[in-house]
PDB file of C-alpha atoms in Angstrom:
ATOM      1  CA  UNK A   1      35.751 -63.313 -91.730  1.00  0.00           C
ATOM      2  CA  UNK A   2      35.614 -64.663 -88.224  1.00  0.00           C
ATOM      3  CA  UNK A   3      37.283 -68.431 -87.799  1.00  0.00           C
ATOM      4  CA  UNK A   4      33.991 -71.010 -88.917  1.00  0.00           C
ATOM      5  CA  UNK A   5      34.598 -68.611 -92.029  1.00  0.00           C
ATOM      6  CA  UNK A   6      38.064 -68.950 -92.705  1.00  0.00           C
ATOM      7  CA  UNK A   7      37.898 -72.472 -91.806  1.00  0.00           C
ATOM      8  CA  UNK A   8      37.270 -75.134 -94.772  1.00  0.00           C
ATOM      9  CA  UNK A   9      38.527 -78.313 -93.933  1.00  0.00           C
ATOM     10  CA  UNK A  10      38.095 -79.504 -90.411  1.00  0.00           C
ATOM     11  CA  UNK A  11      40.196 -82.776 -88.867  1.00  0.00           C
ATOM     12  CA  UNK A  12      39.129 -84.606 -85.574  1.00  0.00           C
ATOM     13  CA  UNK A  13      40.741 -87.572 -84.145  1.00  0.00           C
ATOM     14  CA  UNK A  14      40.708 -88.935 -87.627  1.00  0.00           C
ATOM     15  CA  UNK A  15      43.026 -92.424 -88.300  1.00  0.00           C
ATOM     16  CA  UNK A  16      43.780 -94.955 -90.457  1.00  0.00           C
ATOM     17  CA  UNK A  17      44.759 -98.401 -89.860  1.00  0.00           C
ATOM     18  CA  UNK A  18      45.537-101.308 -91.286  1.00  0.00           C
ATOM     19  CA  UNK A  19      45.130-104.962 -90.942  1.00  0.00           C
ATOM     20  CA  UNK A  20      47.608-106.653 -92.700  1.00  0.00           C
ATOM     21  CA  UNK A  21      49.565-110.123 -93.712  1.00  0.00           C
ATOM     22  CA  UNK A  22      48.634-113.292 -94.105  1.00  0.00           C
ATOM     23  CA  UNK A  23      48.053-114.847 -91.094  1.00  0.00           C
ATOM     24  CA  UNK A  24      50.058-118.019 -92.505  1.00  0.00           C
ATOM     25  CA  UNK A  25      50.214-121.281 -90.499  1.00  0.00           C
ATOM     26  CA  UNK A  26      47.946-119.350 -87.723  1.00  0.00           C
ATOM     27  CA  UNK A  27      49.998-116.479 -86.952  1.00  0.00           C
ATOM     28  CA  UNK A  28      47.561-112.900 -86.421  1.00  0.00           C
ATOM     29  CA  UNK A  29      47.279-110.512 -88.252  1.00  0.00           C
ATOM     30  CA  UNK A  30      49.378-107.432 -87.570  1.00  0.00           C
ATOM     31  CA  UNK A  31      47.493-103.073 -87.297  1.00  0.00           C
ATOM     32  CA  UNK A  32      49.867-100.907 -89.577  1.00  0.00           C
ATOM     33  CA  UNK A  33      49.091 -97.411 -88.127  1.00  0.00           C
ATOM     34  CA  UNK A  34      49.597 -95.107 -91.556  1.00  0.00           C
ATOM     35  CA  UNK A  35      47.585 -92.122 -89.736  1.00  0.00           C
ATOM     36  CA  UNK A  36      46.990 -91.946 -86.006  1.00  0.00           C
ATOM     37  CA  UNK A  37      44.868 -89.209 -84.287  1.00  0.00           C
ATOM     38  CA  UNK A  38      45.410 -86.631 -86.604  1.00  0.00           C
ATOM     39  CA  UNK A  39      44.418 -82.996 -85.875  1.00  0.00           C
ATOM     40  CA  UNK A  40      44.351 -80.564 -88.799  1.00  0.00           C
ATOM     41  CA  UNK A  41      42.684 -76.791 -89.718  1.00  0.00           C
ATOM     42  CA  UNK A  42      43.287 -76.030 -93.855  1.00  0.00           C
ATOM     43  CA  UNK A  43      42.357 -71.734 -93.741  1.00  0.00           C
ATOM     44  CA  UNK A  44      40.500 -71.256 -96.408  1.00  0.00           C
ATOM     45  CA  UNK A  45      42.466 -69.581 -99.122  1.00  0.00           C
ATOM     46  CA  UNK A  46      46.168 -71.359 -98.109  1.00  0.00           C
ATOM     47  CA  UNK A  47      48.232 -73.013 -98.105  1.00  0.00           C
ATOM     48  CA  UNK A  48      49.238 -76.041 -96.538  1.00  0.00           C
ATOM     49  CA  UNK A  49      51.665 -77.265 -97.032  1.00  0.00           C
ATOM     50  CA  UNK A  50      52.161 -81.296 -95.494  1.00  0.00           C
ATOM     51  CA  UNK A  51      55.321 -82.260 -95.307  1.00  0.00           C
ATOM     52  CA  UNK A  52      57.810 -85.436 -94.092  1.00  0.00           C
ATOM     53  CA  UNK A  53      59.442 -88.673 -94.768  1.00  0.00           C
ATOM     54  CA  UNK A  54      58.553 -91.117 -97.784  1.00  0.00           C
ATOM     55  CA  UNK A  55      55.999 -92.992 -95.814  1.00  0.00           C
ATOM     56  CA  UNK A  56      54.638 -91.235 -92.859  1.00  0.00           C
ATOM     57  CA  UNK A  57      51.290 -91.359 -93.934  1.00  0.00           C
ATOM     58  CA  UNK A  58      51.151 -87.387 -95.571  1.00  0.00           C
ATOM     59  CA  UNK A  59      49.395 -89.046 -99.223  1.00  0.00           C
ATOM     60  CA  UNK A  60      46.483 -91.434 -96.033  1.00  0.00           C
ATOM     61  CA  UNK A  61      46.287 -87.838 -94.794  1.00  0.00           C
ATOM     62  CA  UNK A  62      45.230 -86.419 -98.251  1.00  0.00           C
ATOM     63  CA  UNK A  63      42.877 -89.218 -99.373  1.00  0.00           C
ATOM     64  CA  UNK A  64      41.614 -89.815 -96.069  1.00  0.00           C
ATOM     65  CA  UNK A  65      40.358 -85.411 -96.244  1.00  0.00           C
ATOM     66  CA  UNK A  66      38.687 -86.685 -99.742  1.00  0.00           C
ATOM     67  CA  UNK A  67      36.973 -89.672 -98.610  1.00  0.00           C
ATOM     68  CA  UNK A  68      38.688 -91.994-101.122  1.00  0.00           C
ATOM     69  CA  UNK A  69      39.900 -93.813 -98.869  1.00  0.00           C
ATOM     70  CA  UNK A  70      37.787 -94.612 -95.790  1.00  0.00           C
ATOM     71  CA  UNK A  71      38.910 -93.907 -91.836  1.00  0.00           C
ATOM     72  CA  UNK A  72      39.214 -95.796 -89.391  1.00  0.00           C
ATOM     73  CA  UNK A  73      38.492 -93.309 -86.966  1.00  0.00           C
ATOM     74  CA  UNK A  74      37.985 -89.397 -86.234  1.00  0.00           C
ATOM     75  CA  UNK A  75      35.940 -86.721 -88.444  1.00  0.00           C
ATOM     76  CA  UNK A  76      36.677 -84.436 -91.188  1.00  0.00           C
ATOM     77  CA  UNK A  77      34.892 -81.924 -91.906  1.00  0.00           C
ATOM     78  CA  UNK A  78      34.694 -79.672 -94.833  1.00  0.00           C
ATOM     79  CA  UNK A  79      33.069 -76.023 -94.538  1.00  0.00           C
ATOM     80  CA  UNK A  80      31.349 -77.316 -91.449  1.00  0.00           C
ATOM     81  CA  UNK A  81      29.697 -80.647 -93.246  1.00  0.00           C
ATOM     82  CA  UNK A  82      30.670 -84.345 -91.925  1.00  0.00           C
ATOM     83  CA  UNK A  83      31.834 -86.188 -95.180  1.00  0.00           C
ATOM     84  CA  UNK A  84      31.664 -89.085 -92.814  1.00  0.00           C
ATOM     85  CA  UNK A  85      28.010 -88.482 -92.540  1.00  0.00           C
ATOM     86  CA  UNK A  86      27.166 -88.008 -96.468  1.00  0.00           C
ATOM     87  CA  UNK A  87      25.602 -91.083 -98.903  1.00  0.00           C
ATOM     88  CA  UNK A  88      27.054 -91.429-102.354  1.00  0.00           C
ATOM     89  CA  UNK A  89      24.641 -88.646-103.983  1.00  0.00           C
ATOM     90  CA  UNK A  90      25.344 -85.580-101.212  1.00  0.00           C
ATOM     91  CA  UNK A  91      28.863 -87.354-101.813  1.00  0.00           C
ATOM     92  CA  UNK A  92      29.073 -86.410-105.479  1.00  0.00           C
ATOM     93  CA  UNK A  93      28.188 -83.306-104.970  1.00  0.00           C
ATOM     94  CA  UNK A  94      30.463 -81.878-102.154  1.00  0.00           C
ATOM     95  CA  UNK A  95      33.209 -84.373-104.812  1.00  0.00           C
ATOM     96  CA  UNK A  96      32.601 -80.666-107.380  1.00  0.00           C
ATOM     97  CA  UNK A  97      34.250 -79.034-104.873  1.00  0.00           C
ATOM     98  CA  UNK A  98      37.921 -80.713-103.603  1.00  0.00           C
ATOM     99  CA  UNK A  99      39.940 -82.734-106.494  1.00  0.00           C
ATOM    100  CA  UNK A 100      43.059 -83.966-105.713  1.00  0.00           C
ATOM    101  CA  UNK A 101      46.531 -83.242-108.635  1.00  0.00           C
ATOM    102  CA  UNK A 102      48.254 -86.516-108.134  1.00  0.00           C
ATOM    103  CA  UNK A 103      52.061 -87.030-108.274  1.00  0.00           C
ATOM    104  CA  UNK A 104      52.932 -89.276-111.448  1.00  0.00           C
ATOM    105  CA  UNK A 105      51.061 -87.532-114.735  1.00  0.00           C
ATOM    106  CA  UNK A 106      51.321 -90.214-116.269  1.00  0.00           C
ATOM    107  CA  UNK A 107      49.476 -92.923-115.236  1.00  0.00           C
ATOM    108  CA  UNK A 108      47.396 -90.438-113.866  1.00  0.00           C
ATOM    109  CA  UNK A 109      46.039 -89.520-117.472  1.00  0.00           C
ATOM    110  CA  UNK A 110      44.054 -91.961-119.288  1.00  0.00           C
ATOM    111  CA  UNK A 111      46.223 -93.160-122.313  1.00  0.00           C
ATOM    112  CA  UNK A 112      43.301 -93.785-124.289  1.00  0.00           C
ATOM    113  CA  UNK A 113      41.745 -90.812-124.118  1.00  0.00           C
ATOM    114  CA  UNK A 114      42.521 -87.172-125.760  1.00  0.00           C
ATOM    115  CA  UNK A 115      43.128 -84.282-123.351  1.00  0.00           C
ATOM    116  CA  UNK A 116      39.559 -82.919-124.171  1.00  0.00           C
ATOM    117  CA  UNK A 117      38.395 -85.803-123.196  1.00  0.00           C
ATOM    118  CA  UNK A 118      40.070 -86.653-119.803  1.00  0.00           C
ATOM    119  CA  UNK A 119      39.209 -82.611-119.424  1.00  0.00           C
ATOM    120  CA  UNK A 120      35.745 -82.843-120.564  1.00  0.00           C
ATOM    121  CA  UNK A 121      34.683 -85.658-118.905  1.00  0.00           C
ATOM    122  CA  UNK A 122      34.372 -83.828-115.635  1.00  0.00           C
ATOM    123  CA  UNK A 123      31.586 -81.795-117.213  1.00  0.00           C
ATOM    124  CA  UNK A 124      30.188 -83.790-119.088  1.00  0.00           C
ATOM    125  CA  UNK A 125      29.866 -86.412-115.903  1.00  0.00           C
ATOM    126  CA  UNK A 126      28.172 -83.564-113.279  1.00  0.00           C
ATOM    127  CA  UNK A 127      25.892 -81.378-116.808  1.00  0.00           C
ATOM    128  CA  UNK A 128      28.056 -78.711-116.330  1.00  0.00           C
ATOM    129  CA  UNK A 129      28.509 -78.546-119.427  1.00  0.00           C
ATOM    130  CA  UNK A 130      27.071 -80.186-123.162  1.00  0.00           C
ATOM    131  CA  UNK A 131      28.735 -80.196-126.865  1.00  0.00           C
ATOM    132  CA  UNK A 132      30.205 -76.764-128.010  1.00  0.00           C
ATOM    133  CA  UNK A 133      30.028 -75.364-124.198  1.00  0.00           C
ATOM    134  CA  UNK A 134      32.221 -79.074-123.022  1.00  0.00           C
ATOM    135  CA  UNK A 135      35.394 -77.227-125.458  1.00  0.00           C
ATOM    136  CA  UNK A 136      35.030 -74.129-124.829  1.00  0.00           C
ATOM    137  CA  UNK A 137      35.151 -75.317-121.169  1.00  0.00           C
ATOM    138  CA  UNK A 138      37.871 -77.113-122.056  1.00  0.00           C
ATOM    139  CA  UNK A 139      39.839 -74.589-123.978  1.00  0.00           C
ATOM    140  CA  UNK A 140      40.030 -71.975-121.203  1.00  0.00           C
ATOM    141  CA  UNK A 141      41.396 -74.881-118.976  1.00  0.00           C
ATOM    142  CA  UNK A 142      44.269 -74.947-120.841  1.00  0.00           C
ATOM    143  CA  UNK A 143      44.915 -71.840-121.257  1.00  0.00           C
ATOM    144  CA  UNK A 144      44.502 -71.249-117.987  1.00  0.00           C
ATOM    145  CA  UNK A 145      48.054 -74.290-117.301  1.00  0.00           C
ATOM    146  CA  UNK A 146      50.055 -72.460-120.136  1.00  0.00           C
ATOM    147  CA  UNK A 147      48.757 -74.520-123.078  1.00  0.00           C
ATOM    148  CA  UNK A 148      46.740 -74.207-126.004  1.00  0.00           C
ATOM    149  CA  UNK A 149      43.330 -74.268-127.013  1.00  0.00           C
ATOM    150  CA  UNK A 150      44.336 -76.972-129.858  1.00  0.00           C
ATOM    151  CA  UNK A 151      46.058 -79.522-127.799  1.00  0.00           C
ATOM    152  CA  UNK A 152      42.882 -81.442-126.844  1.00  0.00           C
ATOM    153  CA  UNK A 153      43.468 -83.655-129.329  1.00  0.00           C
ATOM    154  CA  UNK A 154      46.707 -85.174-128.771  1.00  0.00           C
ATOM    155  CA  UNK A 155      46.748 -88.130-126.750  1.00  0.00           C
ATOM    156  CA  UNK A 156      48.782 -87.893-123.245  1.00  0.00           C
ATOM    157  CA  UNK A 157      51.832 -89.268-124.667  1.00  0.00           C
ATOM    158  CA  UNK A 158      52.013 -86.402-126.895  1.00  0.00           C
ATOM    159  CA  UNK A 159      52.892 -84.373-124.438  1.00  0.00           C
ATOM    160  CA  UNK A 160      56.205 -84.253-121.726  1.00  0.00           C
ATOM    161  CA  UNK A 161      56.578 -85.069-117.499  1.00  0.00           C
ATOM    162  CA  UNK A 162      55.566 -80.840-117.324  1.00  0.00           C
ATOM    163  CA  UNK A 163      52.977 -80.972-119.893  1.00  0.00           C
ATOM    164  CA  UNK A 164      51.195 -83.747-118.695  1.00  0.00           C
ATOM    165  CA  UNK A 165      51.065 -82.388-115.116  1.00  0.00           C
ATOM    166  CA  UNK A 166      50.037 -79.634-116.273  1.00  0.00           C
ATOM    167  CA  UNK A 167      46.755 -81.308-118.321  1.00  0.00           C
ATOM    168  CA  UNK A 168      46.012 -83.165-114.372  1.00  0.00           C
ATOM    169  CA  UNK A 169      46.037 -79.799-112.556  1.00  0.00           C
ATOM    170  CA  UNK A 170      43.513 -78.616-115.371  1.00  0.00           C
ATOM    171  CA  UNK A 171      41.536 -81.973-115.059  1.00  0.00           C
ATOM    172  CA  UNK A 172      41.286 -80.564-110.801  1.00  0.00           C
ATOM    173  CA  UNK A 173      40.115 -77.041-112.562  1.00  0.00           C
ATOM    174  CA  UNK A 174      37.364 -78.184-114.808  1.00  0.00           C
ATOM    175  CA  UNK A 175      35.034 -78.047-111.368  1.00  0.00           C
ATOM    176  CA  UNK A 176      35.477 -74.930-109.883  1.00  0.00           C
ATOM    177  CA  UNK A 177      36.898 -76.498-106.805  1.00  0.00           C
ATOM    178  CA  UNK A 178      37.425 -74.717-103.305  1.00  0.00           C
ATOM    179  CA  UNK A 179      39.930 -77.023-102.572  1.00  0.00           C
ATOM    180  CA  UNK A 180      42.737 -79.012-104.159  1.00  0.00           C
ATOM    181  CA  UNK A 181      44.966 -81.810-102.766  1.00  0.00           C
ATOM    182  CA  UNK A 182      48.253 -81.958-104.850  1.00  0.00           C
ATOM    183  CA  UNK A 183      49.852 -84.984-103.581  1.00  0.00           C
ATOM    184  CA  UNK A 184      54.274 -85.092-103.861  1.00  0.00           C
ATOM    185  CA  UNK A 185      53.271 -82.437-107.532  1.00  0.00           C
ATOM    186  CA  UNK A 186      56.569 -82.230-108.732  1.00  0.00           C
ATOM    187  CA  UNK A 187      58.680 -84.590-106.749  1.00  0.00           C
ATOM    188  CA  UNK A 188      58.066 -86.645-111.069  1.00  0.00           C
ATOM    189  CA  UNK A 189      59.342 -83.704-113.095  1.00  0.00           C
ATOM    190  CA  UNK A 190      62.954 -82.374-113.484  1.00  0.00           C
ATOM    191  CA  UNK A 191      64.358 -80.040-111.419  1.00  0.00           C
ATOM    192  CA  UNK A 192      64.162 -77.510-114.815  1.00  0.00           C
ATOM    193  CA  UNK A 193      60.437 -77.392-115.665  1.00  0.00           C
ATOM    194  CA  UNK A 194      59.464 -77.950-110.934  1.00  0.00           C
ATOM    195  CA  UNK A 195      59.789 -74.283-110.310  1.00  0.00           C
ATOM    196  CA  UNK A 196      57.676 -73.570-113.125  1.00  0.00           C
ATOM    197  CA  UNK A 197      54.564 -75.799-111.641  1.00  0.00           C
ATOM    198  CA  UNK A 198      54.624 -74.299-108.769  1.00  0.00           C
ATOM    199  CA  UNK A 199      54.602 -71.117-110.094  1.00  0.00           C
ATOM    200  CA  UNK A 200      51.671 -71.978-111.699  1.00  0.00           C
ATOM    201  CA  UNK A 201      49.486 -73.512-108.891  1.00  0.00           C
ATOM    202  CA  UNK A 202      50.387 -69.855-106.991  1.00  0.00           C
ATOM    203  CA  UNK A 203      49.132 -68.037-109.765  1.00  0.00           C
ATOM    204  CA  UNK A 204      46.172 -70.323-109.775  1.00  0.00           C
ATOM    205  CA  UNK A 205      45.358 -70.025-106.618  1.00  0.00           C
ATOM    206  CA  UNK A 206      45.566 -66.040-107.366  1.00  0.00           C
ATOM    207  CA  UNK A 207      43.175 -66.075-109.697  1.00  0.00           C
ATOM    208  CA  UNK A 208      40.999 -69.060-108.622  1.00  0.00           C
ATOM    209  CA  UNK A 209      40.786 -68.302-105.334  1.00  0.00           C
ATOM    210  CA  UNK A 210      42.216 -71.912-103.834  1.00  0.00           C
ATOM    211  CA  UNK A 211      42.930 -73.282-101.476  1.00  0.00           C
ATOM    212  CA  UNK A 212      45.876 -75.821-101.333  1.00  0.00           C
ATOM    213  CA  UNK A 213      46.633 -79.169 -98.930  1.00  0.00           C
ATOM    214  CA  UNK A 214      50.777 -78.991-100.929  1.00  0.00           C
ATOM    215  CA  UNK A 215      51.775 -82.042 -99.506  1.00  0.00           C
ATOM    216  CA  UNK A 216      55.237 -83.102-100.560  1.00  0.00           C
ATOM    217  CA  UNK A 217      58.574 -84.525 -99.139  1.00  0.00           C
ATOM    218  CA  UNK A 218      60.861 -81.733-100.536  1.00  0.00           C
ATOM    219  CA  UNK A 219      61.076 -78.346 -97.316  1.00  0.00           C
ATOM    220  CA  UNK A 220      62.318 -77.014-100.003  1.00  0.00           C
ATOM    221  CA  UNK A 221      58.805 -76.605-102.152  1.00  0.00           C
ATOM    222  CA  UNK A 222      56.761 -76.540 -99.642  1.00  0.00           C
ATOM    223  CA  UNK A 223      58.852 -73.543 -98.270  1.00  0.00           C
ATOM    224  CA  UNK A 224      58.937 -71.552-101.491  1.00  0.00           C
ATOM    225  CA  UNK A 225      54.314 -72.182-102.048  1.00  0.00           C
ATOM    226  CA  UNK A 226      52.952 -72.873 -98.378  1.00  0.00           C
ATOM    227  CA  UNK A 227      51.342 -70.313 -95.897  1.00  0.00           C
ATOM    228  CA  UNK A 228      51.362 -72.966 -93.391  1.00  0.00           C
ATOM    229  CA  UNK A 229      53.549 -76.400 -92.226  1.00  0.00           C
ATOM    230  CA  UNK A 230      52.480 -78.726 -91.149  1.00  0.00           C
ATOM    231  CA  UNK A 231      55.172 -81.361 -90.311  1.00  0.00           C
ATOM    232  CA  UNK A 232      54.174 -85.701 -89.786  1.00  0.00           C
ATOM    233  CA  UNK A 233      56.020 -87.905 -88.518  1.00  0.00           C
ATOM    234  CA  UNK A 234      55.293 -91.654 -88.544  1.00  0.00           C
ATOM    235  CA  UNK A 235      51.675 -90.437 -88.895  1.00  0.00           C
ATOM    236  CA  UNK A 236      50.988 -87.969 -86.508  1.00  0.00           C
ATOM    237  CA  UNK A 237      51.359 -83.878 -86.974  1.00  0.00           C
ATOM    238  CA  UNK A 238      54.420 -83.271 -85.051  1.00  0.00           C
ATOM    239  CA  UNK A 239      54.414 -79.806 -85.821  1.00  0.00           C
ATOM    240  CA  UNK A 240      52.502 -76.368 -86.886  1.00  0.00           C
ATOM    241  CA  UNK A 241      52.857 -73.121 -87.811  1.00  0.00           C
ATOM    242  CA  UNK A 242      52.925 -69.911 -89.955  1.00  0.00           C
ATOM    243  CA  UNK A 243      55.797 -71.047 -93.145  1.00  0.00           C
ATOM    244  CA  UNK A 244      56.890 -67.460 -92.668  1.00  0.00           C
ATOM    245  CA  UNK A 245      59.955 -67.755 -89.649  1.00  0.00           C
ATOM    246  CA  UNK A 246      59.336 -71.624 -89.365  1.00  0.00           C
ATOM    247  CA  UNK A 247      62.505 -72.321 -89.981  1.00  0.00           C
ATOM    248  CA  UNK A 248      64.327 -69.435 -86.975  1.00  0.00           C
ATOM    249  CA  UNK A 249      64.263 -71.970 -85.582  1.00  0.00           C
ATOM    250  CA  UNK A 250      61.577 -74.850 -84.946  1.00  0.00           C
ATOM    251  CA  UNK A 251      60.019 -75.852 -81.832  1.00  0.00           C
ATOM    252  CA  UNK A 252      59.952 -80.301 -82.688  1.00  0.00           C
ATOM    253  CA  UNK A 253      63.329 -81.741 -83.274  1.00  0.00           C
ATOM    254  CA  UNK A 254      62.813 -83.416 -85.989  1.00  0.00           C
ATOM    255  CA  UNK A 255      61.778 -80.505 -87.926  1.00  0.00           C
ATOM    256  CA  UNK A 256      64.915 -79.038 -87.309  1.00  0.00           C
ATOM    257  CA  UNK A 257      66.677 -81.984 -88.490  1.00  0.00           C
ATOM    258  CA  UNK A 258      64.906 -82.058 -92.125  1.00  0.00           C
ATOM    259  CA  UNK A 259      65.471 -78.640 -92.119  1.00  0.00           C
ATOM    260  CA  UNK A 260      69.514 -79.081 -91.411  1.00  0.00           C
ATOM    261  CA  UNK A 261      69.041 -81.945 -94.695  1.00  0.00           C
ATOM    262  CA  UNK A 262      67.883 -80.268 -96.981  1.00  0.00           C
ATOM    263  CA  UNK A 263      70.446 -79.339 -99.725  1.00  0.00           C
ATOM    264  CA  UNK A 264      72.091 -75.711 -99.309  1.00  0.00           C
ATOM    265  CA  UNK A 265      73.734 -74.005-103.157  1.00  0.00           C
ATOM    266  CA  UNK A 266      75.949 -71.964-101.192  1.00  0.00           C
ATOM    267  CA  UNK A 267      79.199 -73.698 -99.898  1.00  0.00           C
ATOM    268  CA  UNK A 268      79.894 -71.240 -97.097  1.00  0.00           C
ATOM    269  CA  UNK A 269      75.953 -71.390 -95.689  1.00  0.00           C
ATOM    270  CA  UNK A 270      76.527 -76.122 -95.843  1.00  0.00           C
ATOM    271  CA  UNK A 271      75.472 -77.587 -92.777  1.00  0.00           C
ATOM    272  CA  UNK A 272      76.262 -82.063 -91.371  1.00  0.00           C
ATOM    273  CA  UNK A 273      72.606 -83.371 -91.588  1.00  0.00           C
ATOM    274  CA  UNK A 274      72.036 -83.793 -87.204  1.00  0.00           C
ATOM    275  CA  UNK A 275      73.290 -87.120 -86.163  1.00  0.00           C
ATOM    276  CA  UNK A 276      69.724 -88.959 -85.566  1.00  0.00           C
ATOM    277  CA  UNK A 277      70.200 -92.153 -84.466  1.00  0.00           C
ATOM    278  CA  UNK A 278      69.068 -95.104 -86.362  1.00  0.00           C
ATOM    279  CA  UNK A 279      66.155 -94.875 -89.010  1.00  0.00           C
ATOM    280  CA  UNK A 280      62.055 -94.759 -88.561  1.00  0.00           C
ATOM    281  CA  UNK A 281      60.866 -97.072 -86.912  1.00  0.00           C
ATOM    282  CA  UNK A 282      58.116 -99.245 -88.391  1.00  0.00           C
ATOM    283  CA  UNK A 283      54.189 -98.136 -88.718  1.00  0.00           C
ATOM    284  CA  UNK A 284      53.207-101.239 -88.183  1.00  0.00           C
ATOM    285  CA  UNK A 285      54.768-101.291 -84.309  1.00  0.00           C
ATOM    286  CA  UNK A 286      55.948 -97.822 -83.329  1.00  0.00           C
ATOM    287  CA  UNK A 287      57.195 -97.298 -80.819  1.00  0.00           C
ATOM    288  CA  UNK A 288      55.496 -96.605 -77.071  1.00  0.00           C
ATOM    289  CA  UNK A 289      55.876 -92.842 -75.957  1.00  0.00           C
ATOM    290  CA  UNK A 290      56.940 -90.174 -78.434  1.00  0.00           C
ATOM    291  CA  UNK A 291      57.339 -92.130 -81.815  1.00  0.00           C
ATOM    292  CA  UNK A 292      60.141 -89.917 -82.259  1.00  0.00           C
ATOM    293  CA  UNK A 293      62.437 -90.418 -79.213  1.00  0.00           C
ATOM    294  CA  UNK A 294      64.260 -93.528 -80.691  1.00  0.00           C
ATOM    295  CA  UNK A 295      65.621 -91.111 -82.886  1.00  0.00           C
ATOM    296  CA  UNK A 296      65.775 -87.789 -80.950  1.00  0.00           C
ATOM    297  CA  UNK A 297      68.641 -86.588 -79.972  1.00  0.00           C
ATOM    298  CA  UNK A 298      67.490 -84.676 -76.757  1.00  0.00           C
ATOM    299  CA  UNK A 299      65.179 -87.310 -75.798  1.00  0.00           C
ATOM    300  CA  UNK A 300      64.807 -88.180 -72.289  1.00  0.00           C
ATOM    301  CA  UNK A 301      63.093 -91.105 -69.924  1.00  0.00           C
ATOM    302  CA  UNK A 302      59.322 -89.189 -70.654  1.00  0.00           C
ATOM    303  CA  UNK A 303      59.732 -89.811 -73.696  1.00  0.00           C
ATOM    304  CA  UNK A 304      58.997 -93.348 -73.789  1.00  0.00           C
ATOM    305  CA  UNK A 305      56.427 -93.263 -71.379  1.00  0.00           C
ATOM    306  CA  UNK A 306      54.226 -90.497 -72.601  1.00  0.00           C
ATOM    307  CA  UNK A 307      52.618 -89.517 -75.934  1.00  0.00           C
ATOM    308  CA  UNK A 308      53.084 -85.563 -75.612  1.00  0.00           C
ATOM    309  CA  UNK A 309      49.845 -83.483 -77.100  1.00  0.00           C
ATOM    310  CA  UNK A 310      49.940 -81.506 -79.931  1.00  0.00           C
ATOM    311  CA  UNK A 311      49.495 -77.976 -78.077  1.00  0.00           C
ATOM    312  CA  UNK A 312      50.153 -74.344 -78.451  1.00  0.00           C
ATOM    313  CA  UNK A 313      53.184 -73.015 -77.707  1.00  0.00           C
ATOM    314  CA  UNK A 314      53.438 -69.622 -79.663  1.00  0.00           C
ATOM    315  CA  UNK A 315      50.499 -68.329 -81.459  1.00  0.00           C
ATOM    316  CA  UNK A 316      49.804 -70.520 -84.540  1.00  0.00           C
ATOM    317  CA  UNK A 317      52.376 -72.193 -83.499  1.00  0.00           C
ATOM    318  CA  UNK A 318      51.855 -76.348 -81.632  1.00  0.00           C
ATOM    319  CA  UNK A 319      54.529 -78.645 -81.486  1.00  0.00           C
ATOM    320  CA  UNK A 320      54.257 -82.276 -80.089  1.00  0.00           C
ATOM    321  CA  UNK A 321      57.184 -81.752 -77.845  1.00  0.00           C
ATOM    322  CA  UNK A 322      57.927 -82.334 -73.624  1.00  0.00           C
ATOM    323  CA  UNK A 323      60.422 -79.623 -73.289  1.00  0.00           C
ATOM    324  CA  UNK A 324      58.822 -77.251 -76.173  1.00  0.00           C
TER     325      UNK A 324
END
């Protein structure tokens, strides 16, 4: 497989800026830089983990890829096609190939529809099944995610949180997509069932040949599932590399801080979190130069003046730091 065939999604200079503020008494509206100049590649058949603190722009990036949110600038290519250049009809056809699993399994399911109605709706809308064929396909989807066919007659409130998320996963699979954006798929679930859902996602990837963009803030989840990991800070990618060996050691100081902050069950291996100065800056007023420099223990004068380029520092390992 050559590079063009290997690439499923190519992102170039993707940005999403929001104008916020009411302009009260003549005050000017400000710009919130949710996603800023992101370059990223998602390869066919892989699980790409996108990790970072809350509010860094991860979920917004996932929605931009699916064109659930329109970008301010930049381009998303899906199998070489410019997603932003598609008209409504073309985009509707492409939706069959790109689906999402939402974070909250409670609010993402229509409480007025049975599970059969929720899973059958996309099949009918896209003309993939009618009548008895819908029922058969719904039963297959439920069995694929570890539920029973008779569950199709129940409503979402009759299921546990883990079961509801399985229904959300089944809905994402209904149209046989190539790409699934999993937006914090286990963060709303009990710890006791998170591993079950994570293992289910891996099984479905292998069974149906899926490609995942896994959005998460939990490095443990990402490291368990992902083939590659991309780290996001304040709207920008600061590091991206294969998951295997990613922490030995991570190159960017922010990535190192994330790994050292993750809890370790073994008391003998406990380490203190790094002493990062201050809090995450506001996307309304990002710092000049490197956006991490106000908190970085290695920051120097150049970091305050010049934004580092995301460049390859080792084979398949990208990092945005002046000193790597």
